[in-house]
Short mmCIF file of C-alpha atoms in Angstrom, two decimals:
data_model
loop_
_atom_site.label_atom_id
_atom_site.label_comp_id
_atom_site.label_asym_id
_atom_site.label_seq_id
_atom_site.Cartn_x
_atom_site.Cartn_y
_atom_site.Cartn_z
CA UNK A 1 224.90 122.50 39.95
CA UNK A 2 223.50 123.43 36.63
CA UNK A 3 220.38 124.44 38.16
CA UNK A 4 222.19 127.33 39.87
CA UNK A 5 222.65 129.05 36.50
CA UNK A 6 219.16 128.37 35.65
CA UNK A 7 217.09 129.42 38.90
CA UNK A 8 217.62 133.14 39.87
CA UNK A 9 220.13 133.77 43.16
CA UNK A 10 217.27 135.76 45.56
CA UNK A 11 215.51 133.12 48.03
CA UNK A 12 212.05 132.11 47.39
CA UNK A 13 209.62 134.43 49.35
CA UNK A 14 207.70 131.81 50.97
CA UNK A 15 211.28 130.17 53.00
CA UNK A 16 212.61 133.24 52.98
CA UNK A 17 209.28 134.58 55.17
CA UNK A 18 209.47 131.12 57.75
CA UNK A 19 213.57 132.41 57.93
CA UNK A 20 212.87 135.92 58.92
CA UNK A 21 209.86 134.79 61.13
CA UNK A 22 211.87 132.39 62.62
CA UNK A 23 214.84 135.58 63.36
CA UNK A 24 211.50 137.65 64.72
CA UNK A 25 210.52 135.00 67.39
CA UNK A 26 213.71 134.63 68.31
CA UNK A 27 214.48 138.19 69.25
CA UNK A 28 210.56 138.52 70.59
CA UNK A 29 211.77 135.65 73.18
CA UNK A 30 215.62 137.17 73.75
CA UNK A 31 214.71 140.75 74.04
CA UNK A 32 211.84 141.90 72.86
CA UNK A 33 209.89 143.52 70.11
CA UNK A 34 213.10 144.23 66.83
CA UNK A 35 213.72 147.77 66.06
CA UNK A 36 215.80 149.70 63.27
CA UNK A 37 214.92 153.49 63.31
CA UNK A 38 215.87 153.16 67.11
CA UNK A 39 219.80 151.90 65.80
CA UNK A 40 219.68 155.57 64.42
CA UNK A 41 219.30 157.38 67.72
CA UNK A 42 221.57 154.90 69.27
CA UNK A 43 224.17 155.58 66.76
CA UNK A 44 223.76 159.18 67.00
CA UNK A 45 223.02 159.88 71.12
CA UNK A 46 227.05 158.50 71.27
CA UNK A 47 228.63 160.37 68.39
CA UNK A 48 226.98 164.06 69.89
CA UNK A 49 227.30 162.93 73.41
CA UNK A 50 231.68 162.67 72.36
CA UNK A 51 230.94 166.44 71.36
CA UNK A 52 228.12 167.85 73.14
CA UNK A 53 226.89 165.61 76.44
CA UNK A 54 225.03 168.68 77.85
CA UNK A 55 223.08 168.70 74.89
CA UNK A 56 221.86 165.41 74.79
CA UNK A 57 221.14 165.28 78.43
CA UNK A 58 219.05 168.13 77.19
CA UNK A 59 216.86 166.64 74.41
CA UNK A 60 214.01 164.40 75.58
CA UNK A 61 214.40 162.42 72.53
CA UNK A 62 218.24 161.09 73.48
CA UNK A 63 217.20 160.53 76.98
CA UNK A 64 214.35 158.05 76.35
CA UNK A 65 216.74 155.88 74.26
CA UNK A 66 219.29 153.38 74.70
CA UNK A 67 222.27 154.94 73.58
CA UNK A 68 225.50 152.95 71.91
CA UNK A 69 226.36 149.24 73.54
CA UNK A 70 222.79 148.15 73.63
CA UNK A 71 220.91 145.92 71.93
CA UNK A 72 219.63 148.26 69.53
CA UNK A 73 223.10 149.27 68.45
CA UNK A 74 224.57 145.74 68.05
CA UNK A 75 221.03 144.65 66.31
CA UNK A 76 221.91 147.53 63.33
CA UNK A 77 225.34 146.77 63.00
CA UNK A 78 224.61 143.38 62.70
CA UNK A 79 222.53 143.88 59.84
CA UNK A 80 225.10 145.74 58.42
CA UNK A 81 227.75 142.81 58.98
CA UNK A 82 224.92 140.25 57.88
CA UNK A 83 224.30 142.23 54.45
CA UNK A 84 227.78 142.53 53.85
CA UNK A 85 228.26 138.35 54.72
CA UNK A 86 225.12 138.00 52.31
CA UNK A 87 226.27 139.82 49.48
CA UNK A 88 230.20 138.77 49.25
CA UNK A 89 228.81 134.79 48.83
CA UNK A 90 225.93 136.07 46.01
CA UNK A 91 226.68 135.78 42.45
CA UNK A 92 224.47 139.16 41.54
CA UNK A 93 226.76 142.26 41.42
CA UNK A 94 226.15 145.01 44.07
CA UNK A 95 225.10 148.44 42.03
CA UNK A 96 225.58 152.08 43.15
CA UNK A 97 222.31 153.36 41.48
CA UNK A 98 219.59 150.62 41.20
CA UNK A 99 218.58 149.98 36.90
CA UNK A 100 215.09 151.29 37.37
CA UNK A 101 216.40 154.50 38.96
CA UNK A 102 218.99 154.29 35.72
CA UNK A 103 216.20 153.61 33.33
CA UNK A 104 214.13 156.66 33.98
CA UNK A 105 216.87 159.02 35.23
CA UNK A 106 220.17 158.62 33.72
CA UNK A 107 223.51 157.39 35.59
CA UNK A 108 224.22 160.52 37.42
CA UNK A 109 225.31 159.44 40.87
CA UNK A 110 224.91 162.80 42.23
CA UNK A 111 221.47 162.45 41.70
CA UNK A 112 220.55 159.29 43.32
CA UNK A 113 222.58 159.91 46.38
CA UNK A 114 220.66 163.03 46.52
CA UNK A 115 217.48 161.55 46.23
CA UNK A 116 218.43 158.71 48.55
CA UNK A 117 219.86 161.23 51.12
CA UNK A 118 216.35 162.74 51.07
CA UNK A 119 214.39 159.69 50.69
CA UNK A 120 216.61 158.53 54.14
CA UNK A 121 216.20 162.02 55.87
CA UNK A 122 212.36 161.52 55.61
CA UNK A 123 211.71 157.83 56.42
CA UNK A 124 213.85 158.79 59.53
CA UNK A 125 212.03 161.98 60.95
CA UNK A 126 208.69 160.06 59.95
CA UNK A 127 210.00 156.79 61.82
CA UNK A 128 210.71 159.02 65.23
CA UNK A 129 207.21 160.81 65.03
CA UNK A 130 205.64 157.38 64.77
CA UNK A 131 207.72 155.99 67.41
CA UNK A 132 208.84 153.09 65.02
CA UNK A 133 209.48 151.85 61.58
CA UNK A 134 208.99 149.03 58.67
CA UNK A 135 210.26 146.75 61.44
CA UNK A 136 209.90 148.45 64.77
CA UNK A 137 206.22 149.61 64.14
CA UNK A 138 204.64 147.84 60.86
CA UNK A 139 206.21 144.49 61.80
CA UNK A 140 207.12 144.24 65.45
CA UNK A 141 203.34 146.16 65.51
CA UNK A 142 201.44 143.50 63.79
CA UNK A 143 203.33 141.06 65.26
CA UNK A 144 201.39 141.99 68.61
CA UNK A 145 198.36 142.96 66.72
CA UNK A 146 199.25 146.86 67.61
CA UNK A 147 196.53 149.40 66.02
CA UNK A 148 199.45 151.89 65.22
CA UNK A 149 201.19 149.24 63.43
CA UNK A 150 198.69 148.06 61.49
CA UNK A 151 197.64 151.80 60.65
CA UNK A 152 201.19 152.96 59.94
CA UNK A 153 201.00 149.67 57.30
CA UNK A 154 198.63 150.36 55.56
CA UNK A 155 200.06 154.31 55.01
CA UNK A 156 203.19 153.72 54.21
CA UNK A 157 202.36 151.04 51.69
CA UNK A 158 199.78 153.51 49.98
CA UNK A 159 202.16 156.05 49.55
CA UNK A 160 204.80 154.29 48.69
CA UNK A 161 202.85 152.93 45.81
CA UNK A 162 201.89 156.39 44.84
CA UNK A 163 205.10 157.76 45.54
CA UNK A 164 207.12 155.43 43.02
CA UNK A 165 204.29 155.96 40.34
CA UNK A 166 204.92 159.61 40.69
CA UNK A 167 208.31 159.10 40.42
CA UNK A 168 209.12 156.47 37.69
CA UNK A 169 205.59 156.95 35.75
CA UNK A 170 205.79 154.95 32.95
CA UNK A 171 209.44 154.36 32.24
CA UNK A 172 209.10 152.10 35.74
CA UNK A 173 206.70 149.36 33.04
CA UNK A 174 209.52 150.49 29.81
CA UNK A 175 212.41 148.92 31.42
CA UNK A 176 211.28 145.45 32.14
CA UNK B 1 216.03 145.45 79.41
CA UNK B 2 219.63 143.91 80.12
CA UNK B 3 219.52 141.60 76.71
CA UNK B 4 223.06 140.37 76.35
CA UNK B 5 224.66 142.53 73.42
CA UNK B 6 225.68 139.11 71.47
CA UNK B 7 222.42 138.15 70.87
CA UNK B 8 221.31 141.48 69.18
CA UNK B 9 224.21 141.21 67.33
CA UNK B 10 223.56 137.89 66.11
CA UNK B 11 220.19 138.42 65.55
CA UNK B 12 221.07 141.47 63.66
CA UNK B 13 223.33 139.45 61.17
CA UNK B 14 220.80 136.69 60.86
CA UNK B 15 218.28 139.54 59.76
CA UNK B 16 220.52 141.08 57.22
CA UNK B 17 221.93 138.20 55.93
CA UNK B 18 218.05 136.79 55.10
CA UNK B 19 216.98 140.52 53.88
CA UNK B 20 219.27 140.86 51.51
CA UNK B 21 218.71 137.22 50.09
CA UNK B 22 215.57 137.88 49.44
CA UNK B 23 216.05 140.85 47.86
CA UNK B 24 214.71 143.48 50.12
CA UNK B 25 218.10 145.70 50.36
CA UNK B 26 217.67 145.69 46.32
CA UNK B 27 216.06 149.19 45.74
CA UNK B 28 215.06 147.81 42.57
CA UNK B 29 213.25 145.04 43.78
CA UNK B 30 211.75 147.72 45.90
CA UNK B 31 210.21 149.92 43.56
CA UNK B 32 209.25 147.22 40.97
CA UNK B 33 207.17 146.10 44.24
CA UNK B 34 205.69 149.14 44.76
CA UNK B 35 204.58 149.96 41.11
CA UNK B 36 203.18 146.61 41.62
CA UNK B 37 205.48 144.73 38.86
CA UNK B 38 207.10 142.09 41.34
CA UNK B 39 204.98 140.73 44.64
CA UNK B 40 207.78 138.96 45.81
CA UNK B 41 208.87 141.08 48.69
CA UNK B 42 205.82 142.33 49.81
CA UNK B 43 204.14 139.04 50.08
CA UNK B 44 207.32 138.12 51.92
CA UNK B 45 206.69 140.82 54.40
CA UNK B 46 202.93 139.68 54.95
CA UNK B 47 203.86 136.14 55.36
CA UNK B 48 206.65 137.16 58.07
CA UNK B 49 204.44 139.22 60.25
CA UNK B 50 201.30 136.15 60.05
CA UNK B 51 203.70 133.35 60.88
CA UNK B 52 205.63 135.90 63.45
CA UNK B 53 202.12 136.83 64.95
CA UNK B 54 201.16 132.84 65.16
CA UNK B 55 204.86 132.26 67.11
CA UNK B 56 204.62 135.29 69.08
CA UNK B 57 201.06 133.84 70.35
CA UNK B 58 203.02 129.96 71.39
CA UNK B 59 205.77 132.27 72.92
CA UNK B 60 203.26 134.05 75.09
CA UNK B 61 201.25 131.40 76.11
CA UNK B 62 204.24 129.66 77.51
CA UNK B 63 205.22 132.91 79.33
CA UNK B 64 208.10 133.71 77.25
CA UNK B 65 208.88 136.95 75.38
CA UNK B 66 208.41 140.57 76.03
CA UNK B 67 205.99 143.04 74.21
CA UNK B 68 205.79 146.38 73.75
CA UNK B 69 203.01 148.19 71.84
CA UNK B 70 203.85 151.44 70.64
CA UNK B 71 200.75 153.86 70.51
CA UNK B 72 198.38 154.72 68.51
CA UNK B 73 198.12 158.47 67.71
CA UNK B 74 195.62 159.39 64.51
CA UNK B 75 197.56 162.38 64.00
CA UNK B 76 201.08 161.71 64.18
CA UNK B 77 201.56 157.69 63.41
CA UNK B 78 198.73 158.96 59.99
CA UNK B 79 200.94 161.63 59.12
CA UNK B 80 204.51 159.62 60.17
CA UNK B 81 202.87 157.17 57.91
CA UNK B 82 202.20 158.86 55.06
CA UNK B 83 205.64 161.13 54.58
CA UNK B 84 207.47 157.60 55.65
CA UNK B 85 205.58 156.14 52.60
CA UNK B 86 206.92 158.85 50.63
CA UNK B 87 210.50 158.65 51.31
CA UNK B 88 210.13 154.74 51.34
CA UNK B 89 208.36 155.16 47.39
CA UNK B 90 211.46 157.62 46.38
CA UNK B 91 214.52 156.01 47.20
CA UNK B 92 213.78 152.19 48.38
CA UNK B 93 215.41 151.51 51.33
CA UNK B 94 213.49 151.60 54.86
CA UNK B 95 215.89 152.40 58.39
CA UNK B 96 216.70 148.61 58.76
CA UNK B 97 217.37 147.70 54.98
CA UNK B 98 219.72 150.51 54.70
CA UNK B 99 222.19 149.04 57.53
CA UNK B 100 222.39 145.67 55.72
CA UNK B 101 222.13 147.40 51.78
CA UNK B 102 225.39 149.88 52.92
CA UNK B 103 226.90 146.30 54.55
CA UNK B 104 226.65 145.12 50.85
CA UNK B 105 228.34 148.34 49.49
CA UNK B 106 225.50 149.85 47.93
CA UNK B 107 226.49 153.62 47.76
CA UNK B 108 223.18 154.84 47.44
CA UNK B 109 222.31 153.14 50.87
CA UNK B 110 225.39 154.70 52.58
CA UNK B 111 223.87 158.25 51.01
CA UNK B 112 220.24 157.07 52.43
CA UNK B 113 221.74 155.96 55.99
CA UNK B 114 223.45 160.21 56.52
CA UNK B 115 220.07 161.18 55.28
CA UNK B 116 218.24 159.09 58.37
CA UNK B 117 221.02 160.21 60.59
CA UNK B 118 220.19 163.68 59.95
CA UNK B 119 216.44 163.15 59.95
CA UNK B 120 216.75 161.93 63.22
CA UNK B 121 218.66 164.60 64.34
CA UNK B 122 216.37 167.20 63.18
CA UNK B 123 213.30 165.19 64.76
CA UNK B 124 215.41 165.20 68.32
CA UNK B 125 215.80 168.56 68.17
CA UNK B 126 211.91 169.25 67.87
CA UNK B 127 210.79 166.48 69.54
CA UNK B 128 209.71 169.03 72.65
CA UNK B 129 207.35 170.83 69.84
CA UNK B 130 206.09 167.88 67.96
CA UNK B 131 205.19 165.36 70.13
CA UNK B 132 202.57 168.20 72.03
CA UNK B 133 201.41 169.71 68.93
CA UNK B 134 200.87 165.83 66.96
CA UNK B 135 200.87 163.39 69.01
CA UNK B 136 199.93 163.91 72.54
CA UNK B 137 195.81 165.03 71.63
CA UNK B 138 194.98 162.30 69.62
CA UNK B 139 196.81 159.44 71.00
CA UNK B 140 194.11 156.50 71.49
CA UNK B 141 196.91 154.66 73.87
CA UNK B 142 198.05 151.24 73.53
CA UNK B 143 195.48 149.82 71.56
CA UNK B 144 195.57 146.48 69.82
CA UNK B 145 193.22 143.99 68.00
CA UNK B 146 192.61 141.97 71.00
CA UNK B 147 190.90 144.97 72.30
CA UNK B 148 188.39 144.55 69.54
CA UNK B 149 188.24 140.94 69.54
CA UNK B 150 188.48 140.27 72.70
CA UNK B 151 191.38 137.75 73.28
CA UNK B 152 194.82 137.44 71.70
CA UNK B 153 193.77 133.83 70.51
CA UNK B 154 190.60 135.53 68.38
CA UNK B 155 192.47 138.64 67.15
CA UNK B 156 195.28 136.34 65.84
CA UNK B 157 193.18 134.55 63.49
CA UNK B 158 191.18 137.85 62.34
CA UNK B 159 195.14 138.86 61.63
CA UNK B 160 195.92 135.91 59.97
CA UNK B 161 193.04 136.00 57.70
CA UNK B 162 193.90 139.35 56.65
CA UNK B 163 197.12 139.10 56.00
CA UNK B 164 196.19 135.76 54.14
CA UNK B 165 193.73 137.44 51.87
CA UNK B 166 196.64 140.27 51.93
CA UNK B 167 199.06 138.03 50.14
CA UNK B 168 196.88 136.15 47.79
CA UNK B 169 195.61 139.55 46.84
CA UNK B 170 199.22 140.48 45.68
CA UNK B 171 199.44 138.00 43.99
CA UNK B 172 196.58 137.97 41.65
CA UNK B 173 196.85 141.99 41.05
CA UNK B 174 200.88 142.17 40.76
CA UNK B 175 202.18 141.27 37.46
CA UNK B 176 204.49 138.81 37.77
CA UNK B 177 206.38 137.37 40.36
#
């Protein structure tokens, strides 16, 4: 018990890697290759089609996808209900505006739900033009030793490095 | 396919619930990765996709599991890559952590989960342009490192070695774990 206070909350990476594996395999023998970005166009092919069915019988893009009841859709809001699960049983609190973000930019919210609205809109239209994500494409790609997903992993890593210096310069190394 | 909708469900709460003890639905945790302070979740990441790529391999050979490779355009997956790096390096969150990270009540997720909503709006609406102009004349097809290496068996252990080196790699140049 007093080692609880003592060791920090997260999970070691090295369990924590055999866990998600473990999840991967799973869903690689239950269904097939696990997707995210595609829970977006699931989500969103039912909310327009309630409004607008004409125009996403039109779109290409909403016709090639499994729309809301599939396994895409439960798989996101899953991960929803799992993060919520994870985080009321976990002793850290659960912040609006992450400290680094704080550190370097002050605690306006307005301006880290911009930059996150942004941040989402692009890792969104980029996930669609690649045809997956972090998990549909880098690691559902590798998985099956897919070209584009090791290609699309070693971009988005490279930028994102490059990105976050850009954007936290040195007040990311300050705030330790 | 006609997957039973339980099982992505479950599978879907399994995935947050390990996520976000790790620490991957922490943007913090995110950047400090990426400015190469903490290798925790990266290495993470590596060591999912080797051990993944090792089970996927057993699931095959006993005829189990379904694969789908997405493919590879030099245009469009290089240029998907490199703006997805860029909206992964400014606000933390990829498309799956932000479903678990708004599950936790993270505001800044819910804010980053419109954003994707309306990013994949916009990229339905052009779809009929882009995929034509960026990815259609440079798409190399289906191809994967058992093409190269030719079997699945010698292309896993190239991957594994990588990804081995990968992780060690991390963590002699990242900081501090």
């Amino acid at each position: 018990m007093d080692n609880n206070q003592l060791s920090p909350p997260y999970w070691k990476w090295v369990p924590a890697a055999f866990a998600l594996a473990g999840i991967i395999v799973f869903v690689f023998a239950t269904f097939g290759p696990p997707a995210s970005s595609s829970g977006f166009v699931a989500v969103l092919k039912g909310a327009i089609a309630t409004v607008a069915p004409d125009y996403v019988e039109a779109k290409a893009h909403y016709r090639m996808s499994a729309g809301p009841g599939g396994w895409v859709f439960a798989f996101v809001l899953g991960m929803a209900i799992g993060g919520f699960i994870a985080a009321r049983t976990f002793p850290a609190p659960v912040r609006d505006i992450p400290e680094i973000w704080e550190n370097r930019f002050g605690s306006s919210r307005v301006k880290r739900y911009a930059a996150a609205f942004a941040g989402g809109f692009v890792i969104l239209f980029a996930s669609r033009l690649a045809g997956g994500c972090t998990l549909g494409l880098f690691i559902s790609g590798s998985t099956q030793l897919a070209v584009s997903g090791l290609y699309f992993g070693v971009l988005i890593f490279v930028f994102a490095m490059l990105t976050a210096r850009f954007v936290y310069g040195r007040a990311g190394k300050e705030g330790q | 396919m006609s997957s039973p909708i339980w099982l992505g469900l479950v599978s879907g709460i399994a995935f947050g619930f390990v996520i976000q003890r790790v620490g991957a639905t922490n943007p913090d945790k995110m950047a400090r990765a990426h400015l190469m302070i903490e290798g925790a979740i990266p290495r993470f990441m590596l060591l999912a996709v080797l051990l993944s790529a090792i089970g996927l391999l057993g699931l095959l050979a006993s005829g189990t599991g379904r694969t789908l490779i997405i493919p590879t355009s030099l245009v469009a997956t290089g240029v998907a890559g490199v703006l997805f790096g860029i909206g992964w390096g400014l606000c933390g969150y990829c498309p799956g952590t932000t479903w678990a990270a708004a599950g936790e009540g993270r505001m800044d997720a819910v804010f980053a989960l419109l954003g994707g909503f309306a990013g994949t709006a916009l990229f339905a609406q052009v779809h009929e342009i882009l995929i034509p102009l960026l990815h259609a004349p440079t798409n190399l097809g289906q191809i994967t490192l058992a093409d190269w290496f030719g079997s699945d068996l010698a292309a896993t252990v190239v991957l594994v070695a990588v990804f081995a080196a990968s992780i060690l790699g991390i963590g002699m140049l990242w900081e501090r774990d």
